[in-house]
Every structure is written in C-alpha cells, then in structure tokens.
Short mmCIF file of C-alpha atoms in Angstrom, two decimals:
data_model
loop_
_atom_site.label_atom_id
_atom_site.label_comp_id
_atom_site.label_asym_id
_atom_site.label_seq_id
_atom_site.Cartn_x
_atom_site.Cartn_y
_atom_site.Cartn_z
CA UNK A 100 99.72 93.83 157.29
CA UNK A 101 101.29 96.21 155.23
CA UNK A 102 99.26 99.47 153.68
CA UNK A 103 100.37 100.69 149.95
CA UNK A 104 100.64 104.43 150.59
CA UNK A 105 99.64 106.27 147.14
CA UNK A 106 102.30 107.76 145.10
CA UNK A 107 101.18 111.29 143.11
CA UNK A 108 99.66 109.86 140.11
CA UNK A 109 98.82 112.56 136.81
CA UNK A 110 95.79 110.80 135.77
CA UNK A 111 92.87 112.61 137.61
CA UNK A 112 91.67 109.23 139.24
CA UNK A 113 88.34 109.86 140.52
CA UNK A 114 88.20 109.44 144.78
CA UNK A 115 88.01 106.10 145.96
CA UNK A 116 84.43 106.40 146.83
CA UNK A 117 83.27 107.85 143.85
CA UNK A 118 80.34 106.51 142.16
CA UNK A 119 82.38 106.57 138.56
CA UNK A 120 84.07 103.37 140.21
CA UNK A 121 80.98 101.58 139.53
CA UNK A 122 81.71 101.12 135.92
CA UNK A 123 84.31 97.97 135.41
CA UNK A 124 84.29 99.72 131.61
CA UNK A 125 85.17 103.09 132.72
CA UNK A 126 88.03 101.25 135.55
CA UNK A 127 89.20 100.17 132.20
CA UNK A 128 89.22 102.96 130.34
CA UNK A 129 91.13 104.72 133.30
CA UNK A 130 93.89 102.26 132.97
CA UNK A 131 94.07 102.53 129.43
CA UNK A 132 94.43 106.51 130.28
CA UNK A 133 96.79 105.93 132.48
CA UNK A 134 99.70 104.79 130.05
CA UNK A 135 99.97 107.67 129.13
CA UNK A 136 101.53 109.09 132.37
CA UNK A 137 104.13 107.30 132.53
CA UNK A 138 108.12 107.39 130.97
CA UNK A 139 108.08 103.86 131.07
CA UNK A 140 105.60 103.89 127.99
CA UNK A 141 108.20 105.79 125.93
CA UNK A 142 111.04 103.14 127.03
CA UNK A 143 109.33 99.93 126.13
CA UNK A 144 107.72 101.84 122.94
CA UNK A 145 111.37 102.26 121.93
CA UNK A 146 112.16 98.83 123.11
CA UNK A 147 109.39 97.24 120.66
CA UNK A 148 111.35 99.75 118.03
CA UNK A 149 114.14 97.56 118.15
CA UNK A 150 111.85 94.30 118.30
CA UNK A 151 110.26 95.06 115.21
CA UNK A 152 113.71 95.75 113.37
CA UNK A 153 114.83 93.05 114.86
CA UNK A 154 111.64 90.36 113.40
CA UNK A 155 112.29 92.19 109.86
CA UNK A 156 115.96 91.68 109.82
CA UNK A 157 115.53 88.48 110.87
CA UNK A 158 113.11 87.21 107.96
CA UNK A 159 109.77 87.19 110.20
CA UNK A 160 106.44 88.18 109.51
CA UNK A 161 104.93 91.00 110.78
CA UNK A 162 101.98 88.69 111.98
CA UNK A 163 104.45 86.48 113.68
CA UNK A 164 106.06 89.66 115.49
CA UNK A 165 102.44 90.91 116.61
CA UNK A 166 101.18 87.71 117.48
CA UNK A 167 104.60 86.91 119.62
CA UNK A 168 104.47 90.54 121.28
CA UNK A 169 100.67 89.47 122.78
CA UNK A 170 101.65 86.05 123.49
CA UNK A 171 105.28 86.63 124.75
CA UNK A 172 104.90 90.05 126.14
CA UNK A 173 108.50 91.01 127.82
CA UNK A 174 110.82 92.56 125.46
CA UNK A 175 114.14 90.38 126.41
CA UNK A 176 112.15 86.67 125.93
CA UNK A 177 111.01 88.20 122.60
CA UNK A 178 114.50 89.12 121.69
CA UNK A 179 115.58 85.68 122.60
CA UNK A 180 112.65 83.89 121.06
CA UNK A 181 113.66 85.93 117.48
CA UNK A 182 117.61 84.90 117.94
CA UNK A 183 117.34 81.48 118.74
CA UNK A 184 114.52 80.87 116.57
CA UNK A 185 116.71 82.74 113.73
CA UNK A 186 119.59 81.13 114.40
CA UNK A 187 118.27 77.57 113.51
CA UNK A 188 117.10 76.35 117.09
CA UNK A 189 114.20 74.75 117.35
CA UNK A 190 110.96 75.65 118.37
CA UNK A 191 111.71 73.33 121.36
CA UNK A 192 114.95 74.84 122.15
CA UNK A 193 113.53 78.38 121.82
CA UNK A 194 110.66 77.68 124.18
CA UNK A 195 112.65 76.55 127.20
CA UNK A 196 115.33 79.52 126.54
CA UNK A 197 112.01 81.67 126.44
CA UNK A 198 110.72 79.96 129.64
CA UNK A 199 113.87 80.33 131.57
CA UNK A 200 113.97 84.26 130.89
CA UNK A 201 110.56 84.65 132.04
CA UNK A 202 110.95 82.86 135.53
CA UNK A 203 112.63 85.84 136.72
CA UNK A 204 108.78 87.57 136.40
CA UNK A 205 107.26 85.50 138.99
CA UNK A 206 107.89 87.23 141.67
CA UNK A 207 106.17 90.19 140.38
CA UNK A 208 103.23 88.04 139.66
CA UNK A 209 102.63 86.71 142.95
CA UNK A 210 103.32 90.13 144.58
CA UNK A 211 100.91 91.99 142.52
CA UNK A 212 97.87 89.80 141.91
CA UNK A 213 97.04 90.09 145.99
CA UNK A 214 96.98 93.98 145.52
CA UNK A 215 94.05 93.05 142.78
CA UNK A 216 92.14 90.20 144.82
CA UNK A 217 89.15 90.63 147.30
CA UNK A 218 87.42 87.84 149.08
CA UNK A 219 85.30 86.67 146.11
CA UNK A 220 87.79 86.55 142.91
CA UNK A 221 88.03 83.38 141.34
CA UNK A 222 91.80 82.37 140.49
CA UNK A 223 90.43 82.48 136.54
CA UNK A 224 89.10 86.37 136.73
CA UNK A 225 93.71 87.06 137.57
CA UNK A 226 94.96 84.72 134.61
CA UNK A 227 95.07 87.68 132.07
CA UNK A 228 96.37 89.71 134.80
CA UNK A 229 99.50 87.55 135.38
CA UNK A 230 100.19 86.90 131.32
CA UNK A 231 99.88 91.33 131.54
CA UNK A 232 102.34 91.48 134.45
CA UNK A 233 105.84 92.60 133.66
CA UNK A 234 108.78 94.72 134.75
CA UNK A 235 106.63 97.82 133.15
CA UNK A 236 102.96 96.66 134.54
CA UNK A 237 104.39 95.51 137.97
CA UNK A 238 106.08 99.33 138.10
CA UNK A 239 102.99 101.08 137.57
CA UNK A 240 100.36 98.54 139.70
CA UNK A 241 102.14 99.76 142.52
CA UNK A 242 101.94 103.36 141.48
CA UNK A 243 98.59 103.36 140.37
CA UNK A 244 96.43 100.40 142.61
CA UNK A 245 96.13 102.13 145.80
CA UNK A 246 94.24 104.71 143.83
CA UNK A 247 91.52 102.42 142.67
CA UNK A 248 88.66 100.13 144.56
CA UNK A 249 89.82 96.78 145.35
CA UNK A 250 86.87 96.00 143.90
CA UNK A 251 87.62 97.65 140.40
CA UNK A 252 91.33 96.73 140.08
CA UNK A 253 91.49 93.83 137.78
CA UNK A 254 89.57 95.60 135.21
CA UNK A 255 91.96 98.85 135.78
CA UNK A 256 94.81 96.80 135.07
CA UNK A 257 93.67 94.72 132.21
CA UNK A 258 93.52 98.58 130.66
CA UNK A 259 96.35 99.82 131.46
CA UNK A 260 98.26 96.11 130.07
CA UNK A 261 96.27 96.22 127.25
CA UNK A 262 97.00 100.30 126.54
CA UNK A 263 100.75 99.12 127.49
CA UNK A 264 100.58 96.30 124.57
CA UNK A 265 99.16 98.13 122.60
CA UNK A 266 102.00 100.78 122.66
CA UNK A 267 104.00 97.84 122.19
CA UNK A 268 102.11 96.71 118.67
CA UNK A 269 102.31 99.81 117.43
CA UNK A 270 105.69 100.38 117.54
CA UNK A 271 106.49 97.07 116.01
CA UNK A 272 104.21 97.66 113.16
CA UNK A 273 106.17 101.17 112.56
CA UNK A 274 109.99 99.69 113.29
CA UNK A 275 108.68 96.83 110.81
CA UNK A 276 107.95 99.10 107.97
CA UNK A 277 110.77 101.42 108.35
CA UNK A 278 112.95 98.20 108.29
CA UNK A 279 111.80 97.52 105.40
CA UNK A 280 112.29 100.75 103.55
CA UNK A 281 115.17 102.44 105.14
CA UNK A 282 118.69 102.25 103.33
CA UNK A 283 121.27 99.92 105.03
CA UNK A 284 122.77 103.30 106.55
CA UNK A 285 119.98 104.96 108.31
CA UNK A 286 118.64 101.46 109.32
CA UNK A 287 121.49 100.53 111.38
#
C-alpha cells in the first residue's frame, strides 16, 4: 500500500493528533482557509473572468452563469455548455458535449475519494465530494489530505471546494458586470 508523504503546506494545519480535529466545522473552515494558499486559486479566478464575459456576451443571465458554475463546476464544460448552447444546439446536444468533456475527470474522482474514506463512510457522505473534484481540487487533495485525520477529510474538502467555488462565483459576478459596462475596446 502506498503512503501519501506530506508536501509543505502554508496553512498552519494543526498536528494530526490535535484535539482542534474534533470539530468537522472547524476541518471545514480549514479547507476554506486553505484556498487561499494556493496559485491555482488565482488561475481558475481568472478562468471564471473569462466565463463570466463569456455568459454576458453570449446573452445569459447572470443567474444562469452562477447556477451553471455550481452545477457544472470545470471551467472548459462551462465554456462548452455557453457555446453550444449559444450557438443554437440544444439543450440535448449541449448536455452530451458537456458529458463527454467531463469523463476525462473520473479518474481523479476515483483516485481521490479513497484518500477521504475510512471503514465506516457511506458512499452518500463522498457524492458532494466527487461533483467538488476537479483538475484544481484533485491538485490540492493531494497537497493538503495527508495533513488532515482520515477521519476529518470529507468535511476539509467540502471547504476547501466550496472556498474554491466560491472564488469561482465571485469572479463571474465581477467579469459579468464589467461586461456589461466596459466599452467594446477595453472589453475585448
């Protein structure tokens, strides 16, 4: 069996035996801190730039953009969900392009979710953990999970997706706006 030997992490993760592991809130919280040590944040933050440029230059909501960065989450299916879907495909057409691009993130699913699992987690308690895992999440699980309890790892990771998403929202919302209110020049 293979051991993940830790890689120096910034976040000032508390010892694995620590009693502040105790706390599925604070695990949480820690991966929500975490996103913040990363360069990867600042990539897909610029990624979701163009996203959000993208949804407003292509006639879409900014509730539609939101809602398909939480329910798509991974920046190339969204950019192929917003083409084909503004090109006139249909929603059909634009959900098997969508599923085809996302295959290529199972692998990372099924190698990460064992890193999370300990004798008594029920498949259900990793199903928001796969929809979190992409190239970004996958990255950083491997960075970050031999630093946490087994025990405490699904709850460190739903923080540090949801901090990563959340990076993600924001930066559409801004990209939207700007969109909207730049000239042509600057907006291109």
């Amino acid at each position: 069996k293979q051991r993940l030997e830790p890689i120096p992490v910034i976040v000032a993760l508390p010892p694995l035996d620590s009693t502040k592991w105790q706390s599925p809130l604070r695990a949480f919280a820690w991966g929500m801190q975490s996103v913040t040590t990363t360069v990867l944040t600042l990539v897909l933050f610029a990624t979701y730039l163009g996203i959000g440029a993208l949804a407003h230059d292509s006639h879409f909501s900014l509730g539609w953009v939101l809602g398909s960065t939480i329910l798509v989450w991974a920046g190339p299916a969204q950019i192929i969900l917003i083409t084909t879907l503004g090109s006139g495909a249909t929603v059909t057409q634009s959900a098997i392009a969508v599923t085809v691009s996302a295959i290529r993130l199972f692998p990372m699913v099924v190698s990460v979710l064992p890193l999370m699992r300990t004798p008594t987690t029920k498949r259900r308690e990793l199903v928001f953990a796969a929809h979190l895992t992409a190239v970004t999440l996958w990255v950083e699980c491997h960075r970050f999970l031999p630093q946490v309890p087994r025990e405490r790892r699904i709850a460190f990771v739903h923080g540090l997706g949801c901090g990563l998403v959340s990076v993600c929202l924001v930066a559409n919302t801004l990209a939207y706006f700007l969109s909207a209110n730049l000239t042509q020049t600057l907006g291109a």
